[in-house]
Short mmCIF file of N, CA and C in Angstrom, two decimals:
data_model
loop_
_atom_site.label_atom_id
_atom_site.label_comp_id
_atom_site.label_asym_id
_atom_site.label_seq_id
_atom_site.Cartn_x
_atom_site.Cartn_y
_atom_site.Cartn_z
N UNK A 1060 9.93 -1.34 6.60
CA UNK A 1060 9.02 -2.11 7.47
C UNK A 1060 9.05 -1.53 8.70
N UNK A 1061 7.97 -1.40 9.72
CA UNK A 1061 7.93 -0.77 10.72
C UNK A 1061 8.35 -1.22 11.72
N UNK A 1062 9.54 -0.99 12.47
CA UNK A 1062 10.18 -2.06 13.48
C UNK A 1062 10.42 -1.25 14.95
N UNK A 1063 9.72 0.27 14.97
CA UNK A 1063 10.10 1.10 16.39
C UNK A 1063 8.51 1.96 16.08
N UNK A 1064 8.40 2.63 17.22
CA UNK A 1064 7.39 3.53 16.98
C UNK A 1064 7.72 4.86 16.19
N UNK A 1065 9.08 5.34 16.32
CA UNK A 1065 9.66 6.30 15.41
C UNK A 1065 9.45 6.08 14.10
N UNK A 1066 9.61 4.88 13.62
CA UNK A 1066 9.36 4.31 12.11
C UNK A 1066 7.63 4.26 12.07
N UNK A 1067 6.89 4.06 12.78
CA UNK A 1067 5.66 4.09 12.84
C UNK A 1067 5.08 5.38 12.45
N UNK A 1068 5.54 6.42 13.39
CA UNK A 1068 5.22 7.65 13.00
C UNK A 1068 5.65 8.49 11.89
N UNK A 1069 6.98 7.87 11.39
CA UNK A 1069 7.56 8.49 10.19
C UNK A 1069 6.55 7.93 8.95
N UNK A 1070 6.22 6.63 8.91
CA UNK A 1070 5.36 5.93 8.12
C UNK A 1070 3.96 6.88 7.96
N UNK A 1071 3.32 7.25 9.13
CA UNK A 1071 2.19 7.66 9.23
C UNK A 1071 2.09 9.32 8.43
N UNK A 1072 3.30 9.79 8.85
CA UNK A 1072 3.43 11.23 8.34
C UNK A 1072 3.63 11.48 6.97
N UNK A 1073 4.25 10.35 6.37
CA UNK A 1073 4.61 10.26 4.79
C UNK A 1073 3.28 9.97 4.05
N UNK A 1074 2.53 8.78 5.00
CA UNK A 1074 1.23 8.68 4.28
C UNK A 1074 0.59 9.67 4.24
N UNK A 1075 0.35 10.48 5.03
CA UNK A 1075 -0.58 11.70 5.36
C UNK A 1075 -0.26 12.83 4.18
N UNK A 1076 1.21 12.88 4.07
CA UNK A 1076 1.68 13.90 3.11
C UNK A 1076 0.90 13.61 1.73
N UNK A 1077 1.26 12.27 0.89
CA UNK A 1077 0.89 11.82 0.06
C UNK A 1077 -0.75 12.23 -0.42
N UNK A 1078 -1.58 12.06 0.68
CA UNK A 1078 -3.04 12.99 0.71
C UNK A 1078 -2.83 14.28 0.71
N UNK A 1079 -2.19 15.04 0.97
CA UNK A 1079 -2.29 16.30 1.19
C UNK A 1079 -2.76 17.05 2.55
N UNK A 1080 -2.44 15.98 3.64
CA UNK A 1080 -2.85 16.45 4.72
C UNK A 1080 -1.59 16.41 5.63
N UNK A 1081 -1.76 17.32 6.49
CA UNK A 1081 -0.75 17.70 7.50
C UNK A 1081 -0.85 17.14 9.05
N UNK A 1082 -1.99 16.75 9.28
CA UNK A 1082 -2.02 16.38 10.54
C UNK A 1082 -3.70 15.48 10.63
N UNK A 1083 -3.57 14.47 11.50
CA UNK A 1083 -4.69 13.65 11.45
C UNK A 1083 -5.58 14.16 12.34
N UNK A 1084 -6.90 14.23 12.07
CA UNK A 1084 -7.91 14.34 12.99
C UNK A 1084 -9.41 13.22 13.18
N UNK A 1085 -9.85 13.03 14.04
CA UNK A 1085 -10.52 12.00 14.08
C UNK A 1085 -11.60 11.89 12.94
N UNK A 1086 -12.25 12.98 13.01
CA UNK A 1086 -13.43 12.89 11.66
C UNK A 1086 -12.77 12.66 10.34
N UNK A 1087 -11.66 12.85 10.35
CA UNK A 1087 -11.13 12.39 8.91
C UNK A 1087 -11.36 11.05 8.44
N UNK A 1088 -11.47 10.39 9.54
CA UNK A 1088 -11.78 8.69 9.05
C UNK A 1088 -13.22 8.56 8.47
N UNK A 1089 -14.13 9.63 8.45
CA UNK A 1089 -15.31 9.63 7.88
C UNK A 1089 -15.39 10.17 6.53
N UNK A 1090 -14.50 11.35 6.55
CA UNK A 1090 -14.01 12.01 5.35
C UNK A 1090 -12.99 11.33 4.35
N UNK A 1091 -11.95 10.71 4.95
CA UNK A 1091 -11.20 10.34 4.08
C UNK A 1091 -11.03 8.74 4.51
N UNK A 1092 -11.98 7.87 3.90
CA UNK A 1092 -11.96 6.32 4.42
C UNK A 1092 -10.86 5.55 3.88
N UNK A 1093 -10.08 6.16 2.75
CA UNK A 1093 -8.89 5.34 2.22
C UNK A 1093 -8.00 5.77 3.14
N UNK A 1094 -7.63 7.00 3.59
CA UNK A 1094 -6.71 7.32 4.51
C UNK A 1094 -6.79 6.81 6.06
N UNK A 1095 -8.02 6.38 6.14
CA UNK A 1095 -8.07 5.69 7.53
C UNK A 1095 -7.75 4.27 7.32
N UNK A 1096 -8.13 3.73 6.04
CA UNK A 1096 -7.65 2.32 5.75
C UNK A 1096 -6.21 2.28 5.90
N UNK A 1097 -5.45 2.94 5.30
CA UNK A 1097 -3.73 3.20 5.47
C UNK A 1097 -3.26 3.34 6.76
N UNK A 1098 -4.11 4.30 7.63
CA UNK A 1098 -3.28 4.51 8.91
C UNK A 1098 -3.61 3.02 9.92
N UNK A 1099 -4.88 2.51 9.36
CA UNK A 1099 -5.39 1.13 10.28
C UNK A 1099 -4.21 -0.11 9.94
N UNK A 1100 -3.86 0.12 8.59
CA UNK A 1100 -2.83 -1.16 8.13
C UNK A 1100 -1.45 -0.71 8.71
N UNK A 1101 -1.12 0.33 8.87
CA UNK A 1101 0.22 0.81 9.88
C UNK A 1101 0.18 0.64 11.27
N UNK A 1102 -1.13 0.69 11.79
CA UNK A 1102 -1.40 0.35 13.10
C UNK A 1102 -1.30 -1.32 13.32
N UNK A 1103 -1.64 -2.12 12.68
CA UNK A 1103 -1.49 -3.39 12.61
C UNK A 1103 -0.27 -3.85 12.27
N UNK A 1104 0.68 -3.30 11.09
CA UNK A 1104 1.79 -3.39 11.15
C UNK A 1104 2.67 -3.24 12.59
N UNK A 1105 2.56 -2.21 13.07
CA UNK A 1105 3.29 -1.52 14.20
C UNK A 1105 2.94 -2.57 15.51
N UNK A 1106 2.10 -2.87 15.53
CA UNK A 1106 1.59 -3.92 16.71
C UNK A 1106 2.22 -5.18 16.41
N UNK A 1107 1.82 -5.69 15.21
CA UNK A 1107 2.48 -6.94 14.99
C UNK A 1107 4.07 -7.03 15.26
N UNK A 1108 4.78 -6.27 14.63
CA UNK A 1108 5.93 -6.13 14.62
C UNK A 1108 6.77 -5.76 15.80
N UNK A 1109 6.10 -5.11 16.65
CA UNK A 1109 6.71 -4.34 17.67
C UNK A 1109 6.33 -4.75 19.05
N UNK A 1110 5.28 -5.61 19.39
CA UNK A 1110 4.40 -5.72 20.34
C UNK A 1110 4.33 -7.15 20.65
N UNK A 1111 4.71 -7.74 21.86
CA UNK A 1111 4.30 -9.06 22.16
C UNK A 1111 3.35 -9.06 23.59
N UNK A 1112 2.95 -10.11 23.79
CA UNK A 1112 2.13 -10.18 24.85
C UNK A 1112 0.71 -10.58 24.56
N UNK A 1113 0.42 -10.92 26.05
CA UNK A 1113 -1.01 -11.26 25.75
C UNK A 1113 -2.16 -10.03 25.74
N UNK A 1114 -2.13 -9.05 26.42
CA UNK A 1114 -2.77 -7.73 25.95
C UNK A 1114 -2.29 -7.30 24.70
N UNK A 1115 -1.36 -7.55 23.97
CA UNK A 1115 -1.28 -6.88 22.57
C UNK A 1115 -1.68 -8.10 21.79
N UNK A 1116 -1.63 -9.30 21.49
CA UNK A 1116 -2.14 -10.15 20.99
C UNK A 1116 -3.54 -10.24 20.95
N UNK A 1117 -4.42 -9.96 21.88
CA UNK A 1117 -5.82 -9.77 21.91
C UNK A 1117 -6.15 -8.17 21.17
N UNK A 1118 -5.40 -7.08 21.69
CA UNK A 1118 -5.87 -5.98 20.75
C UNK A 1118 -5.36 -6.22 19.31
N UNK A 1119 -4.62 -7.09 18.83
CA UNK A 1119 -4.24 -7.07 17.53
C UNK A 1119 -5.47 -7.80 17.01
N UNK A 1120 -6.04 -8.82 17.58
CA UNK A 1120 -7.03 -9.61 17.02
C UNK A 1120 -8.17 -8.89 16.88
N UNK A 1121 -8.62 -8.08 17.83
CA UNK A 1121 -9.64 -6.95 17.49
C UNK A 1121 -9.21 -5.97 16.60
N UNK A 1122 -8.08 -5.52 16.28
CA UNK A 1122 -7.58 -4.75 15.39
C UNK A 1122 -7.70 -5.33 13.99
N UNK A 1123 -7.29 -6.37 13.73
CA UNK A 1123 -7.47 -7.14 12.63
C UNK A 1123 -8.99 -7.50 12.25
N UNK A 1124 -9.84 -7.75 13.12
CA UNK A 1124 -11.42 -7.85 12.64
C UNK A 1124 -11.86 -6.43 12.38
N UNK A 1125 -11.62 -5.47 12.99
CA UNK A 1125 -11.84 -4.00 12.38
C UNK A 1125 -11.48 -3.98 10.88
N UNK A 1126 -9.95 -4.25 10.76
CA UNK A 1126 -9.12 -3.97 9.52
C UNK A 1126 -10.11 -4.92 8.39
N UNK A 1127 -10.35 -5.69 8.87
CA UNK A 1127 -11.03 -6.84 8.07
C UNK A 1127 -12.28 -6.43 7.31
N UNK A 1128 -13.10 -5.68 8.27
CA UNK A 1128 -14.44 -5.21 7.74
C UNK A 1128 -14.21 -3.70 7.09
N UNK A 1129 -13.12 -3.24 7.30
CA UNK A 1129 -12.66 -1.90 6.71
C UNK A 1129 -12.45 -2.19 5.22
N UNK A 1130 -11.54 -3.30 5.17
CA UNK A 1130 -11.07 -3.91 3.67
C UNK A 1130 -12.24 -4.29 3.03
N UNK A 1131 -13.05 -4.89 3.27
CA UNK A 1131 -14.46 -5.59 2.70
C UNK A 1131 -15.22 -4.24 2.23
N UNK A 1132 -15.32 -3.26 2.88
CA UNK A 1132 -16.13 -2.30 2.72
C UNK A 1132 -15.30 -1.22 1.73
N UNK A 1133 -14.24 -1.25 1.67
CA UNK A 1133 -13.57 -0.34 0.51
C UNK A 1133 -12.94 -1.21 -0.82
N UNK A 1134 -13.03 -2.71 -0.67
CA UNK A 1134 -12.86 -3.68 -1.57
C UNK A 1134 -11.24 -3.86 -1.68
N UNK A 1135 -10.40 -3.61 -0.92
CA UNK A 1135 -8.98 -3.89 -0.61
C UNK A 1135 -8.53 -5.06 -0.15
N UNK A 1136 -7.88 -5.70 -0.78
CA UNK A 1136 -7.18 -7.11 -0.13
C UNK A 1136 -5.58 -6.72 -0.14
N UNK A 1137 -5.21 -5.85 0.93
CA UNK A 1137 -3.85 -5.40 1.28
C UNK A 1137 -3.31 -6.06 2.37
N UNK A 1138 -2.42 -7.25 2.52
CA UNK A 1138 -1.64 -7.48 3.70
C UNK A 1138 -0.91 -6.89 4.18
N UNK A 1139 -0.78 -6.62 5.65
CA UNK A 1139 0.20 -5.82 6.27
C UNK A 1139 1.93 -6.59 6.14
N UNK A 1140 2.68 -5.16 5.78
CA UNK A 1140 4.06 -5.60 5.76
C UNK A 1140 4.32 -5.81 4.20
N UNK A 1141 3.60 -5.28 3.36
CA UNK A 1141 3.72 -5.69 1.98
C UNK A 1141 4.24 -3.84 1.40
N UNK A 1142 3.65 -3.21 2.00
CA UNK A 1142 4.21 -1.78 1.23
C UNK A 1142 4.83 -0.79 1.90
N UNK A 1143 5.71 -0.22 1.37
CA UNK A 1143 6.85 0.81 2.05
C UNK A 1143 5.60 2.06 2.45
N UNK A 1144 6.39 2.89 2.97
CA UNK A 1144 5.91 4.39 3.44
C UNK A 1144 5.65 5.02 2.16
N UNK A 1145 4.60 6.01 2.39
CA UNK A 1145 4.29 6.99 1.45
C UNK A 1145 3.05 6.19 0.50
N UNK A 1146 2.45 5.51 1.17
CA UNK A 1146 1.26 4.71 -0.01
C UNK A 1146 0.24 5.42 -0.21
N UNK A 1147 -0.26 5.73 -1.65
CA UNK A 1147 -1.19 6.32 -1.67
C UNK A 1147 -2.24 5.43 -2.93
N UNK A 1148 -3.27 5.11 -2.11
CA UNK A 1148 -4.37 4.36 -2.88
C UNK A 1148 -5.38 5.66 -3.64
N UNK A 1149 -5.45 5.63 -4.73
CA UNK A 1149 -6.33 6.79 -5.28
C UNK A 1149 -7.43 6.58 -5.23
N UNK A 1150 -8.34 5.25 -5.31
CA UNK A 1150 -9.69 5.20 -5.47
C UNK A 1150 -10.03 4.02 -4.77
N UNK A 1151 -11.53 3.96 -4.50
CA UNK A 1151 -12.01 2.76 -3.65
C UNK A 1151 -12.15 1.84 -5.08
N UNK A 1152 -12.18 0.56 -4.68
CA UNK A 1152 -12.44 -0.76 -5.61
C UNK A 1152 -11.45 -1.72 -5.15
N UNK A 1153 -11.36 -2.67 -6.49
CA UNK A 1153 -10.73 -4.04 -6.06
C UNK A 1153 -9.31 -3.52 -6.06
N UNK A 1154 -8.57 -4.00 -5.01
CA UNK A 1154 -7.10 -3.72 -5.30
C UNK A 1154 -6.91 -5.11 -4.27
N UNK A 1155 -5.99 -6.10 -5.11
CA UNK A 1155 -5.54 -7.32 -4.50
C UNK A 1155 -3.86 -7.39 -4.44
N UNK A 1156 -3.42 -7.67 -3.49
CA UNK A 1156 -1.87 -7.64 -3.17
C UNK A 1156 -1.52 -8.89 -2.59
N UNK A 1157 -0.37 -9.87 -3.18
CA UNK A 1157 -0.34 -11.15 -2.40
C UNK A 1157 0.66 -10.76 -1.13
N UNK A 1158 0.29 -11.65 -0.29
CA UNK A 1158 1.15 -11.40 0.90
C UNK A 1158 2.63 -11.38 0.85
N UNK A 1159 3.18 -12.47 -0.32
CA UNK A 1159 4.59 -12.46 -0.53
C UNK A 1159 5.06 -11.22 -1.48
N UNK A 1160 4.15 -10.23 -2.03
CA UNK A 1160 4.77 -9.13 -2.81
C UNK A 1160 5.53 -8.19 -1.65
N UNK A 1161 6.29 -7.24 -2.48
CA UNK A 1161 7.10 -6.09 -1.63
C UNK A 1161 6.99 -4.99 -2.71
N UNK A 1162 6.50 -3.79 -2.05
CA UNK A 1162 6.36 -2.64 -2.77
C UNK A 1162 7.15 -1.69 -1.92
N UNK A 1163 7.76 -0.84 -2.75
CA UNK A 1163 8.69 0.12 -2.13
C UNK A 1163 7.82 1.40 -1.34
N UNK A 1164 8.82 2.62 -1.44
CA UNK A 1164 8.03 3.61 -0.82
C UNK A 1164 7.43 4.38 -2.13
N UNK A 1165 6.59 5.26 -1.35
CA UNK A 1165 5.62 6.19 -2.38
C UNK A 1165 5.19 5.48 -3.72
N UNK A 1166 4.67 4.37 -3.37
CA UNK A 1166 3.72 3.76 -4.45
C UNK A 1166 2.44 4.27 -4.71
N UNK A 1167 1.81 4.61 -5.75
CA UNK A 1167 0.78 4.90 -6.26
C UNK A 1167 -0.19 3.75 -6.92
N UNK A 1168 -1.08 3.34 -6.42
CA UNK A 1168 -1.97 2.30 -6.73
C UNK A 1168 -3.44 2.73 -7.17
N UNK A 1169 -3.87 2.32 -8.27
CA UNK A 1169 -5.22 2.47 -8.63
C UNK A 1169 -5.93 1.55 -8.63
N UNK A 1170 -7.22 2.03 -8.94
CA UNK A 1170 -8.35 0.68 -8.79
C UNK A 1170 -8.25 -0.65 -9.72
N UNK A 1171 -8.62 -1.62 -9.07
CA UNK A 1171 -8.80 -2.88 -9.99
C UNK A 1171 -7.16 -3.36 -10.26
N UNK A 1172 -6.22 -3.37 -9.36
CA UNK A 1172 -4.88 -3.85 -9.55
C UNK A 1172 -4.92 -4.71 -9.05
N UNK A 1173 -4.15 -5.83 -9.55
CA UNK A 1173 -4.01 -7.05 -8.73
C UNK A 1173 -2.31 -7.48 -8.82
N UNK A 1174 -1.82 -7.62 -7.75
CA UNK A 1174 -0.34 -8.08 -7.64
C UNK A 1174 -0.35 -9.52 -7.18
N UNK A 1175 0.08 -10.43 -7.89
CA UNK A 1175 -0.26 -11.86 -7.49
C UNK A 1175 1.04 -12.85 -7.83
N UNK A 1176 0.56 -13.71 -7.45
CA UNK A 1176 1.67 -14.96 -7.45
C UNK A 1176 1.69 -15.85 -8.90
N UNK A 1177 2.75 -16.27 -9.32
CA UNK A 1177 2.93 -17.39 -10.49
C UNK A 1177 4.11 -18.10 -9.85
N UNK A 1178 3.76 -19.33 -9.66
CA UNK A 1178 4.59 -20.48 -9.54
C UNK A 1178 5.45 -20.20 -8.14
N UNK A 1179 4.30 -19.54 -6.99
CA UNK A 1179 4.80 -19.36 -5.73
C UNK A 1179 5.72 -18.07 -5.70
N UNK A 1180 5.84 -17.33 -6.62
CA UNK A 1180 6.67 -16.05 -6.55
C UNK A 1180 5.92 -14.83 -6.87
N UNK A 1181 6.37 -13.72 -6.10
CA UNK A 1181 5.45 -12.66 -6.20
C UNK A 1181 6.27 -11.46 -6.80
N UNK A 1182 5.74 -10.52 -7.39
CA UNK A 1182 6.60 -9.21 -7.71
C UNK A 1182 7.16 -8.65 -6.55
N UNK A 1183 8.50 -7.97 -6.81
CA UNK A 1183 9.30 -7.08 -5.89
C UNK A 1183 9.23 -5.55 -6.60
N UNK A 1184 8.68 -4.51 -6.08
CA UNK A 1184 8.30 -3.35 -6.98
C UNK A 1184 9.17 -2.44 -6.04
N UNK A 1185 10.02 -1.53 -6.87
CA UNK A 1185 10.80 -0.41 -6.23
C UNK A 1185 9.98 0.69 -5.75
N UNK A 1186 10.59 1.85 -5.65
CA UNK A 1186 10.24 3.04 -5.01
C UNK A 1186 9.99 3.86 -6.06
N UNK A 1187 8.58 4.81 -5.80
CA UNK A 1187 8.24 5.69 -6.80
C UNK A 1187 7.50 5.03 -8.06
N UNK A 1188 6.88 4.34 -7.96
CA UNK A 1188 6.06 3.35 -8.72
C UNK A 1188 4.46 3.97 -8.70
N UNK A 1189 4.17 4.20 -10.05
CA UNK A 1189 2.83 4.45 -10.24
C UNK A 1189 2.34 3.14 -10.88
N UNK A 1190 1.18 2.73 -10.55
CA UNK A 1190 0.45 1.60 -11.08
C UNK A 1190 -1.07 1.91 -11.55
N UNK A 1191 -1.10 1.90 -12.89
CA UNK A 1191 -2.36 2.32 -13.41
C UNK A 1191 -3.63 1.58 -13.22
N UNK A 1192 -4.67 2.10 -13.59
CA UNK A 1192 -5.97 1.31 -13.11
C UNK A 1192 -6.02 -0.10 -14.16
N UNK A 1193 -6.22 -1.06 -13.25
CA UNK A 1193 -6.50 -2.48 -13.92
C UNK A 1193 -5.14 -3.08 -14.19
N UNK A 1194 -4.09 -2.64 -13.87
CA UNK A 1194 -2.78 -3.17 -13.96
C UNK A 1194 -2.74 -4.71 -13.38
N UNK A 1195 -2.23 -5.71 -13.90
CA UNK A 1195 -1.81 -6.96 -13.27
C UNK A 1195 -0.35 -6.96 -13.69
N UNK A 1196 0.10 -7.36 -12.55
CA UNK A 1196 1.63 -7.99 -12.31
C UNK A 1196 1.37 -9.06 -11.50
N UNK A 1197 2.38 -10.01 -11.91
CA UNK A 1197 2.51 -11.47 -11.33
C UNK A 1197 3.79 -12.26 -11.69
N UNK A 1198 4.03 -12.88 -10.79
CA UNK A 1198 5.24 -13.83 -10.90
C UNK A 1198 6.55 -13.28 -10.43
N UNK A 1199 7.50 -14.00 -10.22
CA UNK A 1199 8.86 -13.38 -9.54
C UNK A 1199 9.65 -12.41 -10.38
N UNK A 1200 8.85 -11.32 -10.71
CA UNK A 1200 9.36 -9.97 -11.43
C UNK A 1200 9.86 -9.12 -10.37
N UNK A 1201 10.81 -8.15 -10.93
CA UNK A 1201 11.24 -7.14 -10.19
C UNK A 1201 11.14 -5.87 -11.15
N UNK A 1202 10.47 -4.83 -10.42
CA UNK A 1202 10.20 -3.51 -11.24
C UNK A 1202 10.88 -2.63 -10.37
N UNK A 1203 11.76 -1.77 -11.15
CA UNK A 1203 12.40 -0.57 -10.74
C UNK A 1203 12.10 0.46 -10.21
N UNK A 1204 13.00 1.42 -9.96
CA UNK A 1204 12.43 2.33 -9.15
C UNK A 1204 11.67 3.65 -10.33
N UNK A 1205 10.98 4.53 -9.98
CA UNK A 1205 10.62 5.49 -10.72
C UNK A 1205 9.63 5.03 -12.20
N UNK A 1206 9.23 3.75 -11.87
CA UNK A 1206 8.40 3.31 -13.10
C UNK A 1206 7.01 3.68 -13.19
N UNK A 1207 6.44 3.71 -14.39
CA UNK A 1207 4.93 4.07 -14.50
C UNK A 1207 4.56 3.10 -15.25
N UNK A 1208 3.53 2.21 -14.61
CA UNK A 1208 2.77 1.19 -15.37
C UNK A 1208 1.40 1.54 -15.82
N UNK A 1209 0.97 1.54 -17.20
CA UNK A 1209 0.09 2.15 -17.88
C UNK A 1209 -1.15 1.20 -17.60
N UNK A 1210 -2.37 1.95 -17.76
CA UNK A 1210 -3.83 1.24 -17.54
C UNK A 1210 -3.82 -0.14 -18.11
N UNK A 1211 -4.44 -1.21 -17.62
CA UNK A 1211 -5.09 -2.43 -18.00
C UNK A 1211 -3.50 -3.09 -18.70
N UNK A 1212 -2.51 -2.91 -18.15
CA UNK A 1212 -0.98 -3.51 -18.75
C UNK A 1212 -1.16 -5.03 -17.86
N UNK A 1213 -0.61 -5.87 -18.49
CA UNK A 1213 -0.02 -7.02 -17.94
C UNK A 1213 1.33 -7.13 -17.68
N UNK A 1214 2.00 -7.38 -16.55
CA UNK A 1214 3.52 -7.31 -16.55
C UNK A 1214 3.77 -8.75 -15.85
N UNK A 1215 4.60 -9.31 -16.79
CA UNK A 1215 4.80 -10.53 -16.38
C UNK A 1215 6.45 -10.94 -16.59
N UNK A 1216 6.96 -9.86 -16.94
CA UNK A 1216 8.63 -9.65 -16.92
C UNK A 1216 9.29 -8.41 -16.15
N UNK A 1217 10.48 -8.59 -15.72
CA UNK A 1217 10.95 -7.54 -14.88
C UNK A 1217 11.55 -6.35 -16.00
N UNK A 1218 11.62 -5.12 -15.34
CA UNK A 1218 11.86 -3.92 -16.03
C UNK A 1218 12.73 -3.08 -15.08
N UNK A 1219 13.74 -2.27 -15.60
CA UNK A 1219 14.44 -1.67 -15.09
C UNK A 1219 14.13 -0.28 -14.52
N UNK A 1220 14.96 0.58 -13.91
CA UNK A 1220 14.51 1.87 -13.70
C UNK A 1220 14.26 2.88 -14.45
N UNK A 1221 13.31 3.76 -14.07
CA UNK A 1221 12.97 5.02 -14.80
C UNK A 1221 12.61 4.69 -16.25
N UNK A 1222 11.23 3.81 -16.27
CA UNK A 1222 10.85 3.79 -17.73
C UNK A 1222 9.28 3.66 -17.34
N UNK A 1223 8.49 3.86 -18.57
CA UNK A 1223 7.05 3.94 -18.79
C UNK A 1223 6.77 2.72 -19.36
N UNK A 1224 6.03 1.52 -18.85
CA UNK A 1224 5.55 0.50 -19.32
C UNK A 1224 3.96 0.34 -19.71
N UNK A 1225 3.63 -0.21 -20.85
CA UNK A 1225 2.05 -0.69 -21.05
C UNK A 1225 2.08 -1.73 -21.94
N UNK A 1226 0.79 -2.31 -22.12
CA UNK A 1226 0.42 -3.15 -22.94
C UNK A 1226 0.22 -4.62 -22.41
N UNK A 1227 -0.11 -5.41 -23.17
CA UNK A 1227 -0.43 -6.86 -23.09
C UNK A 1227 0.25 -7.51 -23.91
N UNK A 1228 1.56 -8.21 -23.75
CA UNK A 1228 2.02 -8.26 -22.24
C UNK A 1228 2.93 -6.81 -22.31
N UNK A 1229 3.25 -6.35 -21.30
CA UNK A 1229 3.86 -4.98 -21.04
C UNK A 1229 5.21 -4.94 -21.73
N UNK A 1230 5.39 -3.61 -22.40
CA UNK A 1230 6.47 -3.38 -23.05
C UNK A 1230 7.03 -2.13 -22.60
N UNK A 1231 8.27 -1.66 -22.80
CA UNK A 1231 8.74 -0.07 -22.50
C UNK A 1231 8.37 0.66 -23.64
N UNK A 1232 7.47 1.52 -23.30
CA UNK A 1232 6.95 2.68 -24.36
C UNK A 1232 7.86 3.95 -24.32
N UNK A 1233 8.52 4.40 -22.95
CA UNK A 1233 9.53 5.45 -22.80
C UNK A 1233 10.41 5.17 -21.78
N UNK A 1234 11.46 5.81 -21.88
CA UNK A 1234 12.62 5.52 -21.06
C UNK A 1234 12.72 6.94 -20.33
N UNK A 1235 13.52 6.89 -19.00
CA UNK A 1235 13.75 7.94 -18.29
C UNK A 1235 12.61 9.24 -18.12
N UNK A 1236 11.47 8.57 -17.67
CA UNK A 1236 10.55 9.58 -17.36
C UNK A 1236 10.83 10.61 -16.20
N UNK A 1237 9.87 11.45 -16.03
CA UNK A 1237 9.80 12.38 -15.01
C UNK A 1237 8.59 12.48 -14.18
N UNK A 1238 9.19 11.23 -13.20
CA UNK A 1238 8.02 10.84 -12.20
C UNK A 1238 7.45 11.88 -11.23
#
């Protein structure tokens, strides 16, 4: 979670590295709209977690309006403070993440992913997780570190570290993957 300016910069740098970029330039907002979305997400997290006062609250409202428009344009419903550093969204399209969900560092999320609630409980996803296109994760499950989730999988139970899972419902198809 972003709790200072130094962690904010760290998140921004790690997010850029995921896309093969070293430094942000203004025109990248037009060339790389997904990267611009992730940077805007980090800005909202930074402002809401680190700044208080009348000016910052008005600035936050303005930024949330712009963020909402960008979310609708790209088809993303990703709330602040749910994803760790190094987030990479591979394609435009529908991605829905519950505000109660928790996603670790270096997550790779593809199109048509839904990470949602079941009985008011949301998934807790570890670090270095690849979520394939069309995957659905729901309920109070825990996904370990270094897990690969196959395309169109339905994940409704917990899995340990270092596995590849796929299917409906998801099952382990390989152990100790090389992520």
